[in-house]
mmCIF file of C-alpha atoms in Angstrom:
data_model
loop_
_atom_site.group_PDB
_atom_site.id
_atom_site.type_symbol
_atom_site.label_atom_id
_atom_site.label_comp_id
_atom_site.label_asym_id
_atom_site.label_seq_id
_atom_site.Cartn_x
_atom_site.Cartn_y
_atom_site.Cartn_z
ATOM 1 C CA UNK A 1 19.238 -30.332 16.281
ATOM 2 C CA UNK A 2 15.047 -28.593 16.584
ATOM 3 C CA UNK A 3 14.775 -26.738 20.202
ATOM 4 C CA UNK A 4 12.472 -24.123 18.338
ATOM 5 C CA UNK A 5 9.203 -23.084 20.703
ATOM 6 C CA UNK A 6 7.279 -22.952 17.184
ATOM 7 C CA UNK A 7 8.358 -25.562 13.840
ATOM 8 C CA UNK A 8 6.881 -24.140 10.906
ATOM 9 C CA UNK A 9 6.661 -26.362 8.060
ATOM 10 C CA UNK A 10 7.400 -24.534 4.463
ATOM 11 C CA UNK A 11 8.226 -27.404 2.267
ATOM 12 C CA UNK A 12 6.951 -27.012 -1.322
ATOM 13 C CA UNK A 13 5.520 -23.635 -0.873
ATOM 14 C CA UNK A 14 6.364 -20.834 -3.869
ATOM 15 C CA UNK A 15 7.408 -17.974 -3.335
ATOM 16 C CA UNK A 16 5.410 -15.567 -1.124
ATOM 17 C CA UNK A 17 3.753 -18.539 0.695
ATOM 18 C CA UNK A 18 6.689 -19.115 3.306
ATOM 19 C CA UNK A 19 7.108 -15.878 4.248
ATOM 20 C CA UNK A 20 3.306 -15.164 5.082
ATOM 21 C CA UNK A 21 2.746 -18.495 6.912
ATOM 22 C CA UNK A 22 5.618 -17.084 8.872
ATOM 23 C CA UNK A 23 4.352 -13.988 9.411
ATOM 24 C CA UNK A 24 1.732 -15.495 10.685
ATOM 25 C CA UNK A 25 2.875 -17.561 12.586
ATOM 26 C CA UNK A 26 5.106 -15.271 14.597
ATOM 27 C CA UNK A 27 1.757 -13.211 15.254
ATOM 28 C CA UNK A 28 0.862 -16.120 17.593
ATOM 29 C CA UNK A 29 3.649 -16.099 19.419
ATOM 30 C CA UNK A 30 5.416 -14.281 21.829
ATOM 31 C CA UNK A 31 8.060 -11.457 22.133
ATOM 32 C CA UNK A 32 11.780 -13.705 22.416
ATOM 33 C CA UNK A 33 10.369 -17.250 20.901
ATOM 34 C CA UNK A 34 12.282 -18.955 18.208
ATOM 35 C CA UNK A 35 10.273 -19.987 15.834
ATOM 36 C CA UNK A 36 11.702 -22.736 12.684
ATOM 37 C CA UNK A 37 11.083 -22.782 9.363
ATOM 38 C CA UNK A 38 11.571 -25.167 6.742
ATOM 39 C CA UNK A 39 11.357 -24.237 3.051
ATOM 40 C CA UNK A 40 12.357 -25.806 -0.354
ATOM 41 C CA UNK A 41 11.729 -22.666 -1.723
ATOM 42 C CA UNK A 42 15.386 -21.659 -3.345
ATOM 43 C CA UNK A 43 14.652 -18.352 -3.782
ATOM 44 C CA UNK A 44 14.181 -17.998 0.419
ATOM 45 C CA UNK A 45 17.234 -17.572 1.653
ATOM 46 C CA UNK A 46 17.516 -13.624 0.621
ATOM 47 C CA UNK A 47 13.674 -13.518 1.624
ATOM 48 C CA UNK A 48 13.546 -14.389 4.524
ATOM 49 C CA UNK A 49 16.891 -12.069 5.093
ATOM 50 C CA UNK A 50 15.116 -9.600 3.185
ATOM 51 C CA UNK A 51 12.074 -9.733 5.860
ATOM 52 C CA UNK A 52 13.981 -10.131 9.121
ATOM 53 C CA UNK A 53 15.668 -6.761 8.100
ATOM 54 C CA UNK A 54 11.923 -5.259 7.126
ATOM 55 C CA UNK A 55 10.316 -6.249 10.785
ATOM 56 C CA UNK A 56 13.149 -6.418 13.454
ATOM 57 C CA UNK A 57 13.126 -10.352 13.925
ATOM 58 C CA UNK A 58 16.372 -11.737 14.381
ATOM 59 C CA UNK A 59 17.682 -14.196 11.579
ATOM 60 C CA UNK A 60 19.321 -16.680 14.460
ATOM 61 C CA UNK A 61 20.058 -19.707 11.546
ATOM 62 C CA UNK A 62 19.761 -19.614 7.959
ATOM 63 C CA UNK A 63 21.435 -22.456 6.200
ATOM 64 C CA UNK A 64 20.647 -24.859 3.386
ATOM 65 C CA UNK A 65 20.957 -28.603 3.914
ATOM 66 C CA UNK A 66 19.998 -31.764 1.526
ATOM 67 C CA UNK A 67 17.611 -29.545 -0.724
ATOM 68 C CA UNK A 68 16.277 -27.813 2.052
ATOM 69 C CA UNK A 69 16.465 -24.484 3.897
ATOM 70 C CA UNK A 70 16.389 -24.586 7.662
ATOM 71 C CA UNK A 71 15.887 -20.760 9.460
ATOM 72 C CA UNK A 72 15.589 -19.947 13.433
ATOM 73 C CA UNK A 73 14.485 -16.407 13.654
ATOM 74 C CA UNK A 74 13.580 -14.654 17.231
ATOM 75 C CA UNK A 75 10.276 -13.404 17.609
ATOM 76 C CA UNK A 76 11.210 -9.097 18.160
ATOM 77 C CA UNK B 1 11.994 3.931 11.888
ATOM 78 C CA UNK B 2 7.621 5.195 10.353
ATOM 79 C CA UNK B 3 5.909 2.439 9.341
ATOM 80 C CA UNK B 4 6.645 2.320 4.842
ATOM 81 C CA UNK B 5 3.718 2.680 2.767
ATOM 82 C CA UNK B 6 3.264 1.130 -0.617
ATOM 83 C CA UNK B 7 0.232 2.365 -3.012
ATOM 84 C CA UNK B 8 -0.402 -0.191 -5.793
ATOM 85 C CA UNK B 9 -2.637 -0.187 -9.590
ATOM 86 C CA UNK B 10 -3.493 -3.516 -10.947
ATOM 87 C CA UNK B 11 -5.277 -2.491 -14.314
ATOM 88 C CA UNK B 12 -4.950 -5.977 -15.982
ATOM 89 C CA UNK B 13 -7.587 -8.481 -15.001
ATOM 90 C CA UNK B 14 -6.037 -11.491 -16.293
ATOM 91 C CA UNK B 15 -4.930 -15.015 -13.783
ATOM 92 C CA UNK B 16 -1.235 -14.786 -15.517
ATOM 93 C CA UNK B 17 -1.362 -10.456 -14.631
ATOM 94 C CA UNK B 18 -3.587 -11.378 -11.090
ATOM 95 C CA UNK B 19 0.025 -12.483 -9.744
ATOM 96 C CA UNK B 20 2.674 -9.353 -9.762
ATOM 97 C CA UNK B 21 -0.018 -6.726 -7.795
ATOM 98 C CA UNK B 22 -1.300 -9.757 -4.788
ATOM 99 C CA UNK B 23 2.587 -11.190 -4.637
ATOM 100 C CA UNK B 24 3.756 -8.042 -3.573
ATOM 101 C CA UNK B 25 0.844 -6.299 -1.325
ATOM 102 C CA UNK B 26 0.786 -9.542 0.667
ATOM 103 C CA UNK B 27 4.293 -9.705 1.026
ATOM 104 C CA UNK B 28 4.634 -5.950 1.817
ATOM 105 C CA UNK B 29 1.569 -6.638 4.482
ATOM 106 C CA UNK B 30 3.875 -9.607 6.285
ATOM 107 C CA UNK B 31 6.688 -7.455 6.299
ATOM 108 C CA UNK B 32 4.287 -4.805 8.077
ATOM 109 C CA UNK B 33 4.226 -2.541 5.139
ATOM 110 C CA UNK B 34 0.846 -0.307 5.281
ATOM 111 C CA UNK B 35 -0.379 -0.942 1.200
ATOM 112 C CA UNK B 36 -3.656 -0.167 -0.577
ATOM 113 C CA UNK B 37 -4.314 -1.432 -3.845
ATOM 114 C CA UNK B 38 -6.576 0.678 -6.476
ATOM 115 C CA UNK B 39 -8.108 -2.057 -9.129
ATOM 116 C CA UNK B 40 -8.827 0.290 -11.847
ATOM 117 C CA UNK B 41 -10.245 -0.872 -15.674
ATOM 118 C CA UNK B 42 -9.449 -5.006 -15.928
ATOM 119 C CA UNK B 43 -8.437 -4.792 -12.973
ATOM 120 C CA UNK B 44 -11.685 -4.899 -11.635
ATOM 121 C CA UNK B 45 -11.984 -8.803 -12.410
ATOM 122 C CA UNK B 46 -9.536 -8.847 -9.712
ATOM 123 C CA UNK B 47 -12.073 -7.744 -6.532
ATOM 124 C CA UNK B 48 -14.709 -9.618 -7.653
ATOM 125 C CA UNK B 49 -16.698 -11.453 -5.757
ATOM 126 C CA UNK B 50 -16.393 -14.475 -7.711
ATOM 127 C CA UNK B 51 -12.689 -14.726 -9.728
ATOM 128 C CA UNK B 52 -13.185 -15.878 -13.037
ATOM 129 C CA UNK B 53 -9.876 -14.692 -14.162
ATOM 130 C CA UNK B 54 -8.565 -15.766 -17.926
ATOM 131 C CA UNK B 55 -5.757 -16.334 -19.587
ATOM 132 C CA UNK B 56 -4.861 -16.010 -23.394
ATOM 133 C CA UNK B 57 -1.866 -16.258 -25.507
ATOM 134 C CA UNK B 58 -3.127 -13.624 -27.458
ATOM 135 C CA UNK B 59 -1.213 -10.593 -28.637
ATOM 136 C CA UNK B 60 0.977 -12.295 -25.658
ATOM 137 C CA UNK B 61 4.043 -13.646 -27.252
ATOM 138 C CA UNK B 62 5.590 -13.821 -24.078
ATOM 139 C CA UNK B 63 3.758 -17.146 -23.303
ATOM 140 C CA UNK B 64 6.474 -20.111 -22.672
ATOM 141 C CA UNK B 65 4.838 -23.452 -25.696
ATOM 142 C CA UNK B 66 5.545 -27.354 -25.192
ATOM 143 C CA UNK B 67 5.861 -26.764 -28.568
ATOM 144 C CA UNK B 68 5.689 -23.821 -31.505
ATOM 145 C CA UNK B 69 1.860 -22.850 -32.125
ATOM 146 C CA UNK B 70 1.082 -20.617 -34.715
ATOM 147 C CA UNK B 71 -1.253 -17.414 -33.985
ATOM 148 C CA UNK B 72 -3.754 -18.380 -36.401
ATOM 149 C CA UNK B 73 -4.234 -21.979 -34.410
ATOM 150 C CA UNK B 74 -3.864 -20.168 -30.875
ATOM 151 C CA UNK B 75 -7.494 -18.620 -32.584
ATOM 152 C CA UNK B 76 -8.986 -21.441 -32.872
ATOM 153 C CA UNK B 77 -12.300 -21.872 -31.098
ATOM 154 C CA UNK B 78 -11.507 -23.624 -27.373
ATOM 155 C CA UNK B 79 -7.791 -23.697 -27.697
ATOM 156 C CA UNK B 80 -7.552 -20.695 -25.688
ATOM 157 C CA UNK B 81 -9.864 -22.491 -22.788
ATOM 158 C CA UNK B 82 -7.501 -25.357 -22.818
ATOM 159 C CA UNK B 83 -4.311 -22.393 -22.383
ATOM 160 C CA UNK B 84 -5.828 -21.025 -19.231
ATOM 161 C CA UNK B 85 -6.870 -25.042 -18.328
ATOM 162 C CA UNK B 86 -2.900 -25.387 -18.925
ATOM 163 C CA UNK B 87 -1.609 -22.873 -16.995
ATOM 164 C CA UNK B 88 -4.187 -23.503 -13.658
ATOM 165 C CA UNK B 89 -2.635 -26.650 -13.950
ATOM 166 C CA UNK B 90 0.672 -25.871 -13.528
ATOM 167 C CA UNK B 91 0.200 -23.725 -10.541
ATOM 168 C CA UNK B 92 -1.340 -26.291 -9.058
ATOM 169 C CA UNK B 93 1.346 -28.312 -9.731
ATOM 170 C CA UNK B 94 4.113 -26.092 -9.362
ATOM 171 C CA UNK B 95 2.021 -25.764 -5.820
ATOM 172 C CA UNK B 96 1.824 -21.997 -6.484
ATOM 173 C CA UNK B 97 -0.789 -20.203 -4.250
ATOM 174 C CA UNK B 98 -4.130 -19.597 -5.963
ATOM 175 C CA UNK B 99 -4.453 -15.885 -6.045
ATOM 176 C CA UNK B 100 -7.894 -16.523 -4.035
ATOM 177 C CA UNK B 101 -5.481 -16.950 -1.370
ATOM 178 C CA UNK B 102 -3.136 -14.421 -1.947
ATOM 179 C CA UNK B 103 -6.028 -12.118 -1.729
ATOM 180 C CA UNK B 104 -7.851 -13.317 1.478
ATOM 181 C CA UNK B 105 -4.164 -13.128 2.841
ATOM 182 C CA UNK B 106 -4.251 -9.500 1.851
ATOM 183 C CA UNK B 107 -7.426 -8.716 3.440
ATOM 184 C CA UNK B 108 -6.137 -10.431 6.419
ATOM 185 C CA UNK B 109 -2.751 -8.547 6.656
ATOM 186 C CA UNK B 110 -4.767 -5.269 6.817
ATOM 187 C CA UNK B 111 -4.230 -4.406 2.979
ATOM 188 C CA UNK B 112 -6.999 -2.577 1.664
ATOM 189 C CA UNK B 113 -8.281 -2.829 -1.476
ATOM 190 C CA UNK B 114 -10.238 0.255 -3.498
ATOM 191 C CA UNK B 115 -11.980 -0.603 -6.615
ATOM 192 C CA UNK B 116 -12.001 2.592 -9.496
ATOM 193 C CA UNK B 117 -15.697 4.406 -9.435
ATOM 194 C CA UNK B 118 -15.485 5.501 -12.645
ATOM 195 C CA UNK B 119 -14.706 1.742 -14.363
ATOM 196 C CA UNK B 120 -17.194 0.088 -12.395
ATOM 197 C CA UNK B 121 -19.394 2.939 -13.879
ATOM 198 C CA UNK B 122 -18.390 2.454 -17.718
ATOM 199 C CA UNK B 123 -18.627 -1.254 -17.402
ATOM 200 C CA UNK B 124 -21.695 -1.256 -15.408
ATOM 201 C CA UNK B 125 -20.790 -3.417 -12.660
ATOM 202 C CA UNK B 126 -22.961 -3.525 -9.490
ATOM 203 C CA UNK B 127 -21.390 -2.759 -5.997
ATOM 204 C CA UNK B 128 -23.178 -5.884 -5.320
ATOM 205 C CA UNK B 129 -20.154 -7.957 -7.953
ATOM 206 C CA UNK B 130 -17.351 -6.857 -5.977
ATOM 207 C CA UNK B 131 -16.384 -8.808 -2.249
ATOM 208 C CA UNK B 132 -17.800 -6.726 0.881
ATOM 209 C CA UNK B 133 -14.265 -6.001 2.535
ATOM 210 C CA UNK B 134 -13.806 -3.594 -1.436
ATOM 211 C CA UNK B 135 -13.717 0.062 -0.632
ATOM 212 C CA UNK B 136 -14.860 2.120 -3.538
ATOM 213 C CA UNK B 137 -12.886 5.488 -4.130
ATOM 214 C CA UNK B 138 -12.101 7.601 -7.391
ATOM 215 C CA UNK B 139 -8.549 8.842 -8.563
ATOM 216 C CA UNK B 140 -8.356 11.556 -5.673
ATOM 217 C CA UNK B 141 -8.570 8.669 -3.074
ATOM 218 C CA UNK B 142 -5.457 6.809 -4.333
ATOM 219 C CA UNK B 143 -3.614 10.251 -5.128
ATOM 220 C CA UNK B 144 -4.011 11.628 -1.890
ATOM 221 C CA UNK B 145 -2.626 8.071 -0.303
ATOM 222 C CA UNK B 146 -0.071 7.720 -3.406
ATOM 223 C CA UNK B 147 1.683 11.269 -2.201
ATOM 224 C CA UNK B 148 3.081 10.430 0.956
ATOM 225 C CA UNK B 149 4.303 6.475 0.062
ATOM 226 C CA UNK B 150 7.704 4.650 -0.422
ATOM 227 C CA UNK B 151 6.424 2.612 -2.653
ATOM 228 C CA UNK B 152 4.337 3.129 -6.060
ATOM 229 C CA UNK B 153 3.396 0.325 -8.697
ATOM 230 C CA UNK B 154 1.192 0.890 -11.485
ATOM 231 C CA UNK B 155 1.023 -2.617 -12.477
#
């Protein structure tokens, strides 16, 4: 299921921490690499969509699964 | 696409009101926006070297209570301290980031924190009361930046 280059476990974190941790993780990656973020914040679905639109990173996957949210981002 | 700019005035200094400016500023930083925060009056509490943020339900009737508490009872000695402790407990339990954390993340994201010179003088604060990363400025500092921003908030 997870063949992303980097995985970030943001489970249990409230807004805005999943986005802030994502930003930090992306900063350490190179362009084209993928980041898999797992979150439980229900507001994160809209937030990751907005984050990617604002930053130009590509949201390749966004899905809810058993109370968890999975996002796969490709760094711009 | 030019970088978006955000200007925030933080004028409140209690624990509850510390959240909106720091959440928005840290997130704006994560979105790659250029952010400056201007701290005036009670907002100066938020850039003190050692944070000791208070919380009060007095004059704040929207504070959710587990059961109705008459205002006179809320004003009894020690009750407000209990309220603050309960809020801090809840913040911890719900895994909401602390103000210290959000403030640090703002700095790491390059958010500029500016303390209002006039209110620092008014309240007899010292430069050493504030974090080293804080810069000090006046109304013109804020306005010159804010005039050219996309998002402007007074909190």
